[in-house]
mmCIF file with all atom_site columns, C-alpha atoms in Angstrom:
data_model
loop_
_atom_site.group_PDB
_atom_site.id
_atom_site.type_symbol
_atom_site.label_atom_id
_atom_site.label_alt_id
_atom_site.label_comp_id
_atom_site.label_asym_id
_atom_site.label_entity_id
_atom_site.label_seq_id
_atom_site.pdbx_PDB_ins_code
_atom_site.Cartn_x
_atom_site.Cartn_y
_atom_site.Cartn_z
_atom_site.occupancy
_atom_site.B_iso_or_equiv
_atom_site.pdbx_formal_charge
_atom_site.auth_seq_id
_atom_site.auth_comp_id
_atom_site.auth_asym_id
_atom_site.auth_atom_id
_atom_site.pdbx_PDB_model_num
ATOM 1   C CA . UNK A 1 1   ? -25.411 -164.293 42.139 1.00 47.00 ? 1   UNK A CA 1
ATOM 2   C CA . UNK A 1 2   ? -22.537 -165.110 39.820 1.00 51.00 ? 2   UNK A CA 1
ATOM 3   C CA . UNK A 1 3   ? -18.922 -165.817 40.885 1.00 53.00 ? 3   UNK A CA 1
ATOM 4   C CA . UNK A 1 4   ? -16.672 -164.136 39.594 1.00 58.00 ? 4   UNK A CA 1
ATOM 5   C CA . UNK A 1 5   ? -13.830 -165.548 37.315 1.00 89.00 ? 5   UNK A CA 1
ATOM 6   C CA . UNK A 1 6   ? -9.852  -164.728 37.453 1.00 93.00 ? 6   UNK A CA 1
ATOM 7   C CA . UNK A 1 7   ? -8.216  -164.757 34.134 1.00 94.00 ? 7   UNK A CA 1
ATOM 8   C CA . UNK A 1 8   ? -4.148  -164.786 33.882 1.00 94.00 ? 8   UNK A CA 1
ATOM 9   C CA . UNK A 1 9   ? -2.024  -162.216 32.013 1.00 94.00 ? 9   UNK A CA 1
ATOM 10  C CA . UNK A 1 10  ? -1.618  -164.317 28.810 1.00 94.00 ? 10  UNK A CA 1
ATOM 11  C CA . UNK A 1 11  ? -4.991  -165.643 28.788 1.00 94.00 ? 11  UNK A CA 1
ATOM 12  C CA . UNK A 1 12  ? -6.491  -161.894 29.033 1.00 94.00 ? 12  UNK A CA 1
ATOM 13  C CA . UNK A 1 13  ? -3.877  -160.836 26.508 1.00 94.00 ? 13  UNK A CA 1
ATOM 14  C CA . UNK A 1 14  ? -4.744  -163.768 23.806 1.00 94.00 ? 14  UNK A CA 1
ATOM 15  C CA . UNK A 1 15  ? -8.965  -162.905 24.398 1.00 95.00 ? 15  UNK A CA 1
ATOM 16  C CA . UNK A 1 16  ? -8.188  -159.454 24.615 1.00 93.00 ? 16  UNK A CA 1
ATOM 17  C CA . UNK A 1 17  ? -9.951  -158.217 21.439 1.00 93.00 ? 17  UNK A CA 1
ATOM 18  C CA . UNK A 1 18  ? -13.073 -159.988 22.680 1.00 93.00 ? 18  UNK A CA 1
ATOM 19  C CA . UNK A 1 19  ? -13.446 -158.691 25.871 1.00 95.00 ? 19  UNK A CA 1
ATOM 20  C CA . UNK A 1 20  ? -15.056 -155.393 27.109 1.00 96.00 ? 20  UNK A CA 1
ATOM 21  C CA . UNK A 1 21  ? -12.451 -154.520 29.709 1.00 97.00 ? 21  UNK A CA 1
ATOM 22  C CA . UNK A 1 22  ? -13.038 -152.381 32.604 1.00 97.00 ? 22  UNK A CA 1
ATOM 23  C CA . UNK A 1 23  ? -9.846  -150.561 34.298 1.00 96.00 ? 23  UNK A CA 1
ATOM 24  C CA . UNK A 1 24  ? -12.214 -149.467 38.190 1.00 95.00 ? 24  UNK A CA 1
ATOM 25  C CA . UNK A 1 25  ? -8.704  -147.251 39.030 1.00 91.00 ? 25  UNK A CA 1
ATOM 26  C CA . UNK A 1 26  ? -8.670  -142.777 39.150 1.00 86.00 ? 26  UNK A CA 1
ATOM 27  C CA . UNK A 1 27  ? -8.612  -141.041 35.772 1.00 85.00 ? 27  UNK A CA 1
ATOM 28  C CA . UNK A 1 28  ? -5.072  -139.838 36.466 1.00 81.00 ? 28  UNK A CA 1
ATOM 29  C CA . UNK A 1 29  ? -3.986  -144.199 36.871 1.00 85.00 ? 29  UNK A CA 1
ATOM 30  C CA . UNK A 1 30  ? -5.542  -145.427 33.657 1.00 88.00 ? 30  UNK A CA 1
ATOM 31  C CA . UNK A 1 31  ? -4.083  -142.334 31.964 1.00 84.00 ? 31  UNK A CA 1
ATOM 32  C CA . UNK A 1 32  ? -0.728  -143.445 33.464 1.00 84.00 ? 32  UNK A CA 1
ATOM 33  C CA . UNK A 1 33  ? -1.161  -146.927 31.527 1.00 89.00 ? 33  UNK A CA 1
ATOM 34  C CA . UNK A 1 34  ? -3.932  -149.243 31.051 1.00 93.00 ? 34  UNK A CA 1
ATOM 35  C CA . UNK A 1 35  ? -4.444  -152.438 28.791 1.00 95.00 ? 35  UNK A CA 1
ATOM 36  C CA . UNK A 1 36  ? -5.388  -151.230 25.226 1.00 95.00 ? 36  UNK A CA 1
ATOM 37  C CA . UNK A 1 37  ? -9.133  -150.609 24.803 1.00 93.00 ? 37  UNK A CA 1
ATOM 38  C CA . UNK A 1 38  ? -9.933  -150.520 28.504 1.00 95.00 ? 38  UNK A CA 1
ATOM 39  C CA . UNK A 1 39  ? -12.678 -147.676 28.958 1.00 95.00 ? 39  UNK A CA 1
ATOM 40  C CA . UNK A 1 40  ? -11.841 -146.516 32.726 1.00 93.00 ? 40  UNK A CA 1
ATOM 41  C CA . UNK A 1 41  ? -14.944 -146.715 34.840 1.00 94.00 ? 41  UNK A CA 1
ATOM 42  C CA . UNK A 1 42  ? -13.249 -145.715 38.725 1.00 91.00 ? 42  UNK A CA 1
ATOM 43  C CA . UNK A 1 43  ? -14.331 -148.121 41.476 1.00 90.00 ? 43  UNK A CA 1
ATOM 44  C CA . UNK A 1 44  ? -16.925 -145.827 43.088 1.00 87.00 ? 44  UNK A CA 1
ATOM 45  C CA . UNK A 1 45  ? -18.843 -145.388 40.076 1.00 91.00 ? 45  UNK A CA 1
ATOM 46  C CA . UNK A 1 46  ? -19.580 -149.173 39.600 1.00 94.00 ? 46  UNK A CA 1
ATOM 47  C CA . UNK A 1 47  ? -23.192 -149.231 40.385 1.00 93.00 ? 47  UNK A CA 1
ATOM 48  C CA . UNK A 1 48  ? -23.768 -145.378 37.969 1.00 92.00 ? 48  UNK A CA 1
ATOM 49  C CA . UNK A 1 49  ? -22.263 -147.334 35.430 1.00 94.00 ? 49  UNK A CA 1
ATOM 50  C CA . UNK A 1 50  ? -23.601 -150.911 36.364 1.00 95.00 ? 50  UNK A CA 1
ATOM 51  C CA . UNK A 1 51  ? -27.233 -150.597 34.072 1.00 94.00 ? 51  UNK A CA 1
ATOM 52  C CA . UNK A 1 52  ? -24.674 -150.214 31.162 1.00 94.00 ? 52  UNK A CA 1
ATOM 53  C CA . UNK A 1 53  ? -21.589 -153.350 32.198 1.00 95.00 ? 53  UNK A CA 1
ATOM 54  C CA . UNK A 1 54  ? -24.635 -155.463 32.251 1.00 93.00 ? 54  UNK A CA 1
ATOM 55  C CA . UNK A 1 55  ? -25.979 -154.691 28.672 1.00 92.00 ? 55  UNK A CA 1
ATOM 56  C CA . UNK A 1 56  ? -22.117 -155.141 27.935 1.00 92.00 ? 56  UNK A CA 1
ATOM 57  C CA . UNK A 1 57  ? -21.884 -158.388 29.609 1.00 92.00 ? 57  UNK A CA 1
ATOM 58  C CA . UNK A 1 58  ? -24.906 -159.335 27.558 1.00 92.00 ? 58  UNK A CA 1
ATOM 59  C CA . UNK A 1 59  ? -23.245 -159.303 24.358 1.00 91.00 ? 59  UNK A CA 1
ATOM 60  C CA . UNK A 1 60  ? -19.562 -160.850 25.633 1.00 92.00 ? 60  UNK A CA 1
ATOM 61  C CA . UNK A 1 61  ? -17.210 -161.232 28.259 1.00 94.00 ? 61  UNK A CA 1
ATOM 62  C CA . UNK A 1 62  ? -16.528 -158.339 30.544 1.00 96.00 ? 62  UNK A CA 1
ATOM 63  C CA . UNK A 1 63  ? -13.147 -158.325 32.045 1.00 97.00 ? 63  UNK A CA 1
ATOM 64  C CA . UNK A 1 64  ? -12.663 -155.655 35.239 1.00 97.00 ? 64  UNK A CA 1
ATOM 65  C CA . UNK A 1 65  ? -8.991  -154.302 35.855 1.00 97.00 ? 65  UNK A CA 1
ATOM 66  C CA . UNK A 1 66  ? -7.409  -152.364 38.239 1.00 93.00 ? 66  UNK A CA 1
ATOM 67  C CA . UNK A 1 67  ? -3.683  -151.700 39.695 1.00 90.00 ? 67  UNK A CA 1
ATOM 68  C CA . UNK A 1 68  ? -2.501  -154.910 41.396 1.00 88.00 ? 68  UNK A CA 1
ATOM 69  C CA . UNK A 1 69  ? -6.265  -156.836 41.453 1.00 85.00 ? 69  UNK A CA 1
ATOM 70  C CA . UNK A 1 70  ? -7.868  -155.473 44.893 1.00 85.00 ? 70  UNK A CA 1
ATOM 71  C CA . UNK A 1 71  ? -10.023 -152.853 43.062 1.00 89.00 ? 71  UNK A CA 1
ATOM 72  C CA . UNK A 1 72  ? -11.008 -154.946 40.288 1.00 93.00 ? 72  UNK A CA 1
ATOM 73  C CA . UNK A 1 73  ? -11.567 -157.909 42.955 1.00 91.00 ? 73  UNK A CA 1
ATOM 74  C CA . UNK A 1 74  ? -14.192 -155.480 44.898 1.00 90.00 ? 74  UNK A CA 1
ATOM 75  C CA . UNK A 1 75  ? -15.526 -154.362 41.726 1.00 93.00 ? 75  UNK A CA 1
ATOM 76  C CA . UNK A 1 76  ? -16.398 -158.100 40.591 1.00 93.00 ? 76  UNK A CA 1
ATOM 77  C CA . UNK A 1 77  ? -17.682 -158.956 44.057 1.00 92.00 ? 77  UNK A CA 1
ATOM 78  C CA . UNK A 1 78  ? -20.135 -155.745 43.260 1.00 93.00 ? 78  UNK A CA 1
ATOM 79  C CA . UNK A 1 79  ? -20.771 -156.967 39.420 1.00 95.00 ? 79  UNK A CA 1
ATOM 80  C CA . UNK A 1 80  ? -21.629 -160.645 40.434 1.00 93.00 ? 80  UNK A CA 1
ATOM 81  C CA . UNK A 1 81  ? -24.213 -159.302 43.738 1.00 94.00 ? 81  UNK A CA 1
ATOM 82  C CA . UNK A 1 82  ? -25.728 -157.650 41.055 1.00 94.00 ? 82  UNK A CA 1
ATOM 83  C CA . UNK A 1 83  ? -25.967 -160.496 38.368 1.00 93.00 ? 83  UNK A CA 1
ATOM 84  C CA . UNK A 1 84  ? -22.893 -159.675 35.663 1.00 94.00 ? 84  UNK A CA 1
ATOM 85  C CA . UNK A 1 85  ? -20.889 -162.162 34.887 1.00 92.00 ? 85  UNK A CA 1
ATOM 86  C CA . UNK A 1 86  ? -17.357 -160.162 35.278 1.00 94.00 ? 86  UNK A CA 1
ATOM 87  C CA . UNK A 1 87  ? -13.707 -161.624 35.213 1.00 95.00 ? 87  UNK A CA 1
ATOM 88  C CA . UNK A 1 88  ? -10.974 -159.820 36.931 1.00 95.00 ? 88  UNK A CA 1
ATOM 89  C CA . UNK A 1 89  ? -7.226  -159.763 36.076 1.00 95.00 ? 89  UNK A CA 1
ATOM 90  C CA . UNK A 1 90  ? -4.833  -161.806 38.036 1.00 94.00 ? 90  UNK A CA 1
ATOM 91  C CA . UNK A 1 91  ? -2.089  -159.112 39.479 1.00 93.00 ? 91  UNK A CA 1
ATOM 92  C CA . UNK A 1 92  ? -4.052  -156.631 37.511 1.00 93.00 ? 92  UNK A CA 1
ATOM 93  C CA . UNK A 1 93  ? -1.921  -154.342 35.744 1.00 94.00 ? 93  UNK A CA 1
ATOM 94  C CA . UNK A 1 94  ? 1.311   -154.689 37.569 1.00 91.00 ? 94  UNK A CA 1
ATOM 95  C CA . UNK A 1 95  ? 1.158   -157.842 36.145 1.00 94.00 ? 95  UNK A CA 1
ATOM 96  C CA . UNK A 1 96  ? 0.097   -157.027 32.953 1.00 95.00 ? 96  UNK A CA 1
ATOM 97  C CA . UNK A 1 97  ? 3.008   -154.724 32.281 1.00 93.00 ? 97  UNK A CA 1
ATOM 98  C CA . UNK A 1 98  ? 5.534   -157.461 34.453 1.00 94.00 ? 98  UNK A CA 1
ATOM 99  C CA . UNK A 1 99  ? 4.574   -160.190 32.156 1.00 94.00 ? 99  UNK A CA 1
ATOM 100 C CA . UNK A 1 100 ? 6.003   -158.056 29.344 1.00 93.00 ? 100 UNK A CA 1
ATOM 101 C CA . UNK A 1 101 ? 2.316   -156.806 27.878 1.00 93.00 ? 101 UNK A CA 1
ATOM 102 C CA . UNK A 1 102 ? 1.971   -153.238 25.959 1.00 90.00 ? 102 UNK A CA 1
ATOM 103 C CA . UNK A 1 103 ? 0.004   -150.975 28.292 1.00 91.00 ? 103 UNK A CA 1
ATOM 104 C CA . UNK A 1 104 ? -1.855  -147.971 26.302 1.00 89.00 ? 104 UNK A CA 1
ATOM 105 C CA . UNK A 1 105 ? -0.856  -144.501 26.976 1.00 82.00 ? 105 UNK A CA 1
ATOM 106 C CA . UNK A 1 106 ? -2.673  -141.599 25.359 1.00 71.00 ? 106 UNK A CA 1
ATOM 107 C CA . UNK A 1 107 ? -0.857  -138.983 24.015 1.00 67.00 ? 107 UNK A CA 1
ATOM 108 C CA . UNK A 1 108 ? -1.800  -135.788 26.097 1.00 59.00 ? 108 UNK A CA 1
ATOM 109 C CA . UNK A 1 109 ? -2.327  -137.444 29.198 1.00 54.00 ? 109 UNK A CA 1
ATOM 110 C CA . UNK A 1 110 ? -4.114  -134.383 31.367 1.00 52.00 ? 110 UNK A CA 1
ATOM 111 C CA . UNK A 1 111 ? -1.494  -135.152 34.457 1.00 55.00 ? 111 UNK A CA 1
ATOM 112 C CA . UNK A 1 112 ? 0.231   -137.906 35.855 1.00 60.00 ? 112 UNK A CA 1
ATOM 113 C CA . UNK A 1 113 ? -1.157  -138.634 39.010 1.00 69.00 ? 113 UNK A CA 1
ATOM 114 C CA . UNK A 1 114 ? 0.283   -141.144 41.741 1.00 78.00 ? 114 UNK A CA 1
ATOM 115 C CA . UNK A 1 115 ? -0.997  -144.313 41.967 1.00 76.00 ? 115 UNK A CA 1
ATOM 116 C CA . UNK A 1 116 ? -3.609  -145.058 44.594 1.00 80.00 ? 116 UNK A CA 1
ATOM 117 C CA . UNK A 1 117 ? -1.175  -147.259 46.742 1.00 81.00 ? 117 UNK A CA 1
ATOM 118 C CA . UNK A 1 118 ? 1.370   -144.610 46.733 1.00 85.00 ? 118 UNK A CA 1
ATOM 119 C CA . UNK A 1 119 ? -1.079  -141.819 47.749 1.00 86.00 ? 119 UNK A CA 1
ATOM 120 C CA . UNK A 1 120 ? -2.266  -144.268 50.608 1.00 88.00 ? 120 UNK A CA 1
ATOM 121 C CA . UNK A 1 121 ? 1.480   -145.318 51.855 1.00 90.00 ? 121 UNK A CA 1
ATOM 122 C CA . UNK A 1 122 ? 1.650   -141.411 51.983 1.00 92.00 ? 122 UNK A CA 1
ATOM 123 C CA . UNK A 1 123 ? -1.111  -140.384 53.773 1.00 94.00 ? 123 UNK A CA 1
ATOM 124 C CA . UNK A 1 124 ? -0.546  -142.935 56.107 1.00 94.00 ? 124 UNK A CA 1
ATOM 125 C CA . UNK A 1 125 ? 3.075   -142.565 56.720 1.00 94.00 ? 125 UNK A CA 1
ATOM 126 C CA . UNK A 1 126 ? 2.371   -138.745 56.941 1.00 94.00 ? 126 UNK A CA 1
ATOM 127 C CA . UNK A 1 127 ? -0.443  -138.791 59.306 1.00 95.00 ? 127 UNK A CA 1
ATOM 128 C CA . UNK A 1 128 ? 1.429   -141.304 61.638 1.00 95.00 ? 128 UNK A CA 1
ATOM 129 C CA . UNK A 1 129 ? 4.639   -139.039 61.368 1.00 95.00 ? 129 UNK A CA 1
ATOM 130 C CA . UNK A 1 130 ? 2.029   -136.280 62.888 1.00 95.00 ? 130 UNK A CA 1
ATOM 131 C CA . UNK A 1 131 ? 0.113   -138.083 65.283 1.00 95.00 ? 131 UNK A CA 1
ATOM 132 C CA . UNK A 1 132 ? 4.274   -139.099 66.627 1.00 95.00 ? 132 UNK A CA 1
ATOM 133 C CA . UNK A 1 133 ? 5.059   -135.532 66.207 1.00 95.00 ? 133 UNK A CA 1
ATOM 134 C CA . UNK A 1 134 ? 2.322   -133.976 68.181 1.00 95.00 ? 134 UNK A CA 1
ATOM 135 C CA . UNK A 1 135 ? 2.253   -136.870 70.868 1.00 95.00 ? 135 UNK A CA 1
ATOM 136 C CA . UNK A 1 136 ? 5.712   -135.336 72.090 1.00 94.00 ? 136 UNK A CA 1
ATOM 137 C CA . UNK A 1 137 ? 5.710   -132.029 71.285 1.00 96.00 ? 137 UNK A CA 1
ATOM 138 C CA . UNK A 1 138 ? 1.915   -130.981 72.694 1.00 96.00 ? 138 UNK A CA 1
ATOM 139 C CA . UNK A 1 139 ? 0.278   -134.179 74.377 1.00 95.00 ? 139 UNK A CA 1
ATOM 140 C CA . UNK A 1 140 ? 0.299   -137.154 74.468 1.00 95.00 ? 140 UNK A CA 1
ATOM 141 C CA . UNK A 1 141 ? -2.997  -138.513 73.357 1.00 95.00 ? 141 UNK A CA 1
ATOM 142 C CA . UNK A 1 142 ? -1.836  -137.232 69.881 1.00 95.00 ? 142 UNK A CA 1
ATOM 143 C CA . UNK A 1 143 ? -0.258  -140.587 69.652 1.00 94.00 ? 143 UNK A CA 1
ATOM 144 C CA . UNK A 1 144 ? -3.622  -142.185 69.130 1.00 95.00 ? 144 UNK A CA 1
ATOM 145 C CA . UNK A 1 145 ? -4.041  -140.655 66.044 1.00 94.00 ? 145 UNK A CA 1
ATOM 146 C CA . UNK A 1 146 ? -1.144  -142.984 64.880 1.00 95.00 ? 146 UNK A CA 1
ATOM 147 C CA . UNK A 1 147 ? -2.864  -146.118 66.369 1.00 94.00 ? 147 UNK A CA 1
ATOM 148 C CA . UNK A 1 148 ? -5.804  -145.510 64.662 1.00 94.00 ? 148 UNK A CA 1
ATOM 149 C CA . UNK A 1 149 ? -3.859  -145.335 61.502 1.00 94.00 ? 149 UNK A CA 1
ATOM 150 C CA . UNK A 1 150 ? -2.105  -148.795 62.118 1.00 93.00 ? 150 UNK A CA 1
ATOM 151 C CA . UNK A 1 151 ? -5.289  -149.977 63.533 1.00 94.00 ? 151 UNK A CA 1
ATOM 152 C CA . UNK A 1 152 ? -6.846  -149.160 60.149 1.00 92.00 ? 152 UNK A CA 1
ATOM 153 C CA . UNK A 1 153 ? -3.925  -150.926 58.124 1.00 91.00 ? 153 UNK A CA 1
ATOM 154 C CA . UNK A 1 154 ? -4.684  -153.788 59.666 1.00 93.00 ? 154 UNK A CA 1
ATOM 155 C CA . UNK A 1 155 ? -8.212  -153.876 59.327 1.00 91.00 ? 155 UNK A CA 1
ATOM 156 C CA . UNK A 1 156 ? -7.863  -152.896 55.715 1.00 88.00 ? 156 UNK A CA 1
ATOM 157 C CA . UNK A 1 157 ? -5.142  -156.335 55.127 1.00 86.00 ? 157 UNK A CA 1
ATOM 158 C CA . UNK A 1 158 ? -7.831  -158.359 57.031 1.00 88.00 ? 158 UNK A CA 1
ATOM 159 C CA . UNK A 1 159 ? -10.746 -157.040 54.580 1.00 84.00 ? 159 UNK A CA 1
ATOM 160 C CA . UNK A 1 160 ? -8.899  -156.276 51.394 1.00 78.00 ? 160 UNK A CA 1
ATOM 161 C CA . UNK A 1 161 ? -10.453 -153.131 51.894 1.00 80.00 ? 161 UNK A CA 1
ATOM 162 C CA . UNK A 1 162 ? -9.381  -150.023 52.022 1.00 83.00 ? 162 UNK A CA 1
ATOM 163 C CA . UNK A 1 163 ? -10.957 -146.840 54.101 1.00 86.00 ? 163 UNK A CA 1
ATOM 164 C CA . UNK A 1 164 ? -8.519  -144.408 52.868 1.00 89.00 ? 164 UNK A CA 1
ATOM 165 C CA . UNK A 1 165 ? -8.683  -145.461 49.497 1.00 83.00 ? 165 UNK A CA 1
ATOM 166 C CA . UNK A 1 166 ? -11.459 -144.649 49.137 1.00 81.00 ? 166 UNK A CA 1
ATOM 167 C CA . UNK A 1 167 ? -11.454 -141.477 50.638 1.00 87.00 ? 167 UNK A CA 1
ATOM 168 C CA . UNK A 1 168 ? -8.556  -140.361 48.709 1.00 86.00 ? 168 UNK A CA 1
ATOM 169 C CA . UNK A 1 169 ? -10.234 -141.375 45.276 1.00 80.00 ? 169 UNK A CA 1
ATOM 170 C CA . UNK A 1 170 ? -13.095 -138.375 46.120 1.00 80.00 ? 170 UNK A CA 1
ATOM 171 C CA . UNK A 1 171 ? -9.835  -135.986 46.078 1.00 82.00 ? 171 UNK A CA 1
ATOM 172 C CA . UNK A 1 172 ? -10.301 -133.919 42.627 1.00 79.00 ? 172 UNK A CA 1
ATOM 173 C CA . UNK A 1 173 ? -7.411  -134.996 41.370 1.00 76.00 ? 173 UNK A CA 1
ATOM 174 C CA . UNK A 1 174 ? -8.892  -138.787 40.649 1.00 74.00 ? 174 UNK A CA 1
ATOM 175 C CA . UNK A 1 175 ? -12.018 -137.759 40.454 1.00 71.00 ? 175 UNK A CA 1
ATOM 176 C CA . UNK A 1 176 ? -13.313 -138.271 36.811 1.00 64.00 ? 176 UNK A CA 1
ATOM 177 C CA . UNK A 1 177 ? -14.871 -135.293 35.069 1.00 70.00 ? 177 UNK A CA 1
ATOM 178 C CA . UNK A 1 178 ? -18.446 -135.885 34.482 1.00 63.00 ? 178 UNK A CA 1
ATOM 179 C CA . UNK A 1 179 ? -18.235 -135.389 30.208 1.00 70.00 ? 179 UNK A CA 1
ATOM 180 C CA . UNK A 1 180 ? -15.228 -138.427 30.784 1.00 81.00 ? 180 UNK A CA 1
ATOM 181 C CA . UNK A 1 181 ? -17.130 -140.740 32.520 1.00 82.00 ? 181 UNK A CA 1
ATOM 182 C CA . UNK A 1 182 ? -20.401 -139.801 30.381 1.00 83.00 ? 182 UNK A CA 1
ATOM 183 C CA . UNK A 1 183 ? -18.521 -140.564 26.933 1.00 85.00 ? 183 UNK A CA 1
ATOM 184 C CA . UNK A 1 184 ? -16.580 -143.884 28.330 1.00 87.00 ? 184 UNK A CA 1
ATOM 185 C CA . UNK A 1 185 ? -20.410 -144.911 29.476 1.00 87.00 ? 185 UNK A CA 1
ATOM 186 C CA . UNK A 1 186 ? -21.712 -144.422 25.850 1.00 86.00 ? 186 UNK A CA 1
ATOM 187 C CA . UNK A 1 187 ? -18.305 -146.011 24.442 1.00 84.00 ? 187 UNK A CA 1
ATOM 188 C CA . UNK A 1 188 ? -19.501 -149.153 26.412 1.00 82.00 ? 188 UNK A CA 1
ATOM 189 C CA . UNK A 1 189 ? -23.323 -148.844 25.353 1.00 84.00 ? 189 UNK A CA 1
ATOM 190 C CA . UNK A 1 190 ? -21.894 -149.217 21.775 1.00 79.00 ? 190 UNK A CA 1
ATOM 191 C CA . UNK A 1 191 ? -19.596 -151.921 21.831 1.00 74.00 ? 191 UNK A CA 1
#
């Protein structure tokens, strides 16, 4: 097993053309910005894609990027279990664009879609809202459905995990569609 390496903003940014970077976030993030000539592999298609990262890796340095570094951080963790040599992105690209760096946005963008974070803070605050809602106005066990929400935020800050994350990335709207993922995977057998 390899461990995984953490490279800062300007560091990624002056080895940038060297790198085969790897953005692990929806379809509907990376189209909102992502570093320039990052092919967008989501998190939960690591180990589809992982047959061709490794032939990448072969041939340079692979670089994995994601929102604010979790994703990317899980997606290394996978890479280097697996025997690829992967950096991630300190901040990820939060950082990136904070630190002043161009982030790529392609013309035609299909749909802007909210950021995974957001989506969770949502669903969270919404389902709490609910479970708060129902425990006064039908019974009170309703409430529980709000503990298990905070019970899950705090297992998810203990774990850098994230339950609902992942749950919300199988929502259509950041799933990838299968020709996307299928072109970015030959994009990265040819580099």
């Amino acid at each position: 097993m390899t461990t995984p390496t953490v490279l800062a903003t300007d560091e990624a940014r002056t080895r940038l053309p060297e790198l085969t970077v790897i953005d692990v976030r929806t379809p509907g993030e990376y189209a909102g910005g992502h570093l320039p000539g990052a092919l967008n592999i989501p998190l939960d298609q690591i180990q589809r894609a992982l047959p061709d990262i490794r032939h990448a890796a072969e041939r340079g340095d692979v670089l994995v990027v994601c929102a604010s570094g979790a994703r990317s951080e899980n997606a290394g963790r996978v890479l280097a279990e697996n025997g690829v040599r992967a950096a991630t992105l300190s901040g990820g690209t939060s950082a990136w664009a904070a630190d002043g760096h161009e982030l790529h946005r392609p013309q035609g963008a299909s749909r802007a879609t909210w950021g995974m974070e957001r989506q969770v803070r949502l669903t969270a605050g919404a389902i709490v809202l609910l479970g708060l809602l129902l425990g006064l106005v039908v019974h009170p066990a309703f409430q529980l459905l709000s503990a298990g929400i905070a019970g899950g935020l705090v297992f998810s800050a203990l774990t850098n995990t994230c339950g609902m994350a992942a749950l919300l990335a199988k929502l259509p709207h950041n799933r990838p569609r299968a020709a996307d993922l299928d072109n970015t995977l030959a994009a990265l057998r040819h580099r």
